[in-house]
Amino acid sequence: MKWKGRRQSGNLDDRRGMSKGKLAAGGGIVVTIIVLALNFFGGETGQQLAPIVEQLGNSQTVQQTEQRELTAQEKEMGKFMATVLADTEDVWNQIFAQNNIGDYKEPAMVLFTDAVSTGCGNASSASGPFYCPADQKVYMDLAFFDELKTRFGAKGGDFAIAYVTAHEIGHHVQTLLRTSQKVTQLQRQNRSEANRLSVALELQADFYAGLWAHYNQEYLEEGDIEEALSAANAVGDDAIQKRTQGDVVPDSFTHGTSEQRMKWFMKGYKTGDIRQGDTFSEILN
Ligand SMILES: [Zn+2]
């Protein structure tokens, strides 16, 4: 994917390199610590200082946030992720405007290492990339993409990462369009259809990822679509083991088969038409 020198999103929250160490503290007192943590919003925009206030009552331990300098390669990955996020913003702002479906509210994306607390509970790297509707943020530990190659046999490559990002952004679109909320309601009413509804929702997120790729064609390079399809193939339900650690429900249950995932991605990519993304009538009938 051609991404260098292009716009980077300001909605990327890069928390990589922060680790929480534990320090012993005197018991029985209320301790407030203010930790100044360095947040990197891409090299171009410089560094921004954000205060993190942790108030602890009656606690024996105090968590201290430590920051290490990111490597040159990690910084480069941060710029890439900020560019992909900016691409999703441009594309979805355009699609929402063209189809008169309201304003696109841009989500934030959090990059983390090992563990993160979210509006949907605590999560670890084992959760894989996911979208949290409660705080409307996408969470990613980029180590997932190494695993995608080594454990799940995907080709890898930058467009595999872009596809997974676009899939998670697809869940944000479903939240804005209230599809996710309707599905949750239907799943409560009809337990026997719950899994199939989940599959339809996931395949629609793949369709939305394909739609994004359609609008981003001018930046695609030879082999990019194959990278996306290889990733979609690797994360199909029939190809992936369920990952069940952390409080967050992993975004890898009941996603559809590898074949279905590739098919819906390609449908979005080829049509470029959001109205073609009704995965529900096909899956439920
Ligand atoms: Zn998903």
Tab-separated table of N, CA and C in Angstrom, residues 117-123 130-135 139 247-249:
chain	number	residue	atom	x	y	z
A	117	SER	N	-6.740	-1.101	29.561
A	117	SER	CA	-8.103	-1.033	30.080
A	117	SER	C	-8.942	-0.227	29.114
A	118	THR	N	-10.175	-0.701	28.886
A	118	THR	CA	-11.035	-0.110	27.866
A	118	THR	C	-12.428	0.111	28.451
A	119	GLY	N	-13.272	0.796	27.719
A	119	GLY	CA	-14.661	0.987	28.119
A	119	GLY	C	-15.429	-0.324	28.164
A	120	CYS	N	-14.835	-1.386	27.636
A	120	CYS	CA	-15.479	-2.703	27.628
A	120	CYS	C	-14.780	-3.665	28.575
A	121	GLY	N	-13.955	-3.162	29.452
A	121	GLY	CA	-13.238	-4.028	30.389
A	121	GLY	C	-11.765	-4.120	30.044
A	122	ASN	N	-11.049	-4.896	30.837
A	122	ASN	CA	-9.619	-5.068	30.578
A	122	ASN	C	-9.401	-6.046	29.437
A	123	ALA	N	-8.388	-5.771	28.667
A	123	ALA	CA	-8.089	-6.662	27.551
A	123	ALA	C	-6.594	-6.933	27.514
A	130	PHE	N	-9.803	-5.445	18.482
A	130	PHE	CA	-11.256	-5.386	18.673
A	130	PHE	C	-11.745	-3.953	18.719
A	131	TYR	N	-13.062	-3.818	18.557
A	131	TYR	CA	-13.718	-2.517	18.652
A	131	TYR	C	-14.571	-2.521	19.909
A	132	CYS	N	-14.487	-1.470	20.700
A	132	CYS	CA	-15.322	-1.360	21.895
A	132	CYS	C	-16.398	-0.307	21.643
A	133	PRO	N	-17.675	-0.729	21.534
A	133	PRO	CA	-18.742	0.239	21.255
A	133	PRO	C	-18.964	1.234	22.401
A	134	ALA	N	-18.634	0.813	23.642
A	134	ALA	CA	-18.892	1.694	24.794
A	134	ALA	C	-18.060	2.975	24.732
A	135	ASP	N	-16.814	2.879	24.281
A	135	ASP	CA	-16.014	4.105	24.167
A	135	ASP	C	-15.703	4.465	22.700
A	139	TYR	N	-9.019	-1.108	19.470
A	139	TYR	CA	-7.819	-1.437	20.241
A	139	TYR	C	-6.986	-2.473	19.507
A	247	ASP	N	-11.060	-9.933	29.719
A	247	ASP	CA	-12.472	-9.683	30.017
A	247	ASP	C	-13.267	-9.388	28.761
A	248	VAL	N	-12.587	-8.934	27.743
A	248	VAL	CA	-13.271	-8.555	26.522
A	248	VAL	C	-13.594	-9.812	25.718
A	249	VAL	N	-14.780	-9.860	25.165
A	249	VAL	CA	-15.119	-11.002	24.315
A	249	VAL	C	-14.289	-10.882	23.043
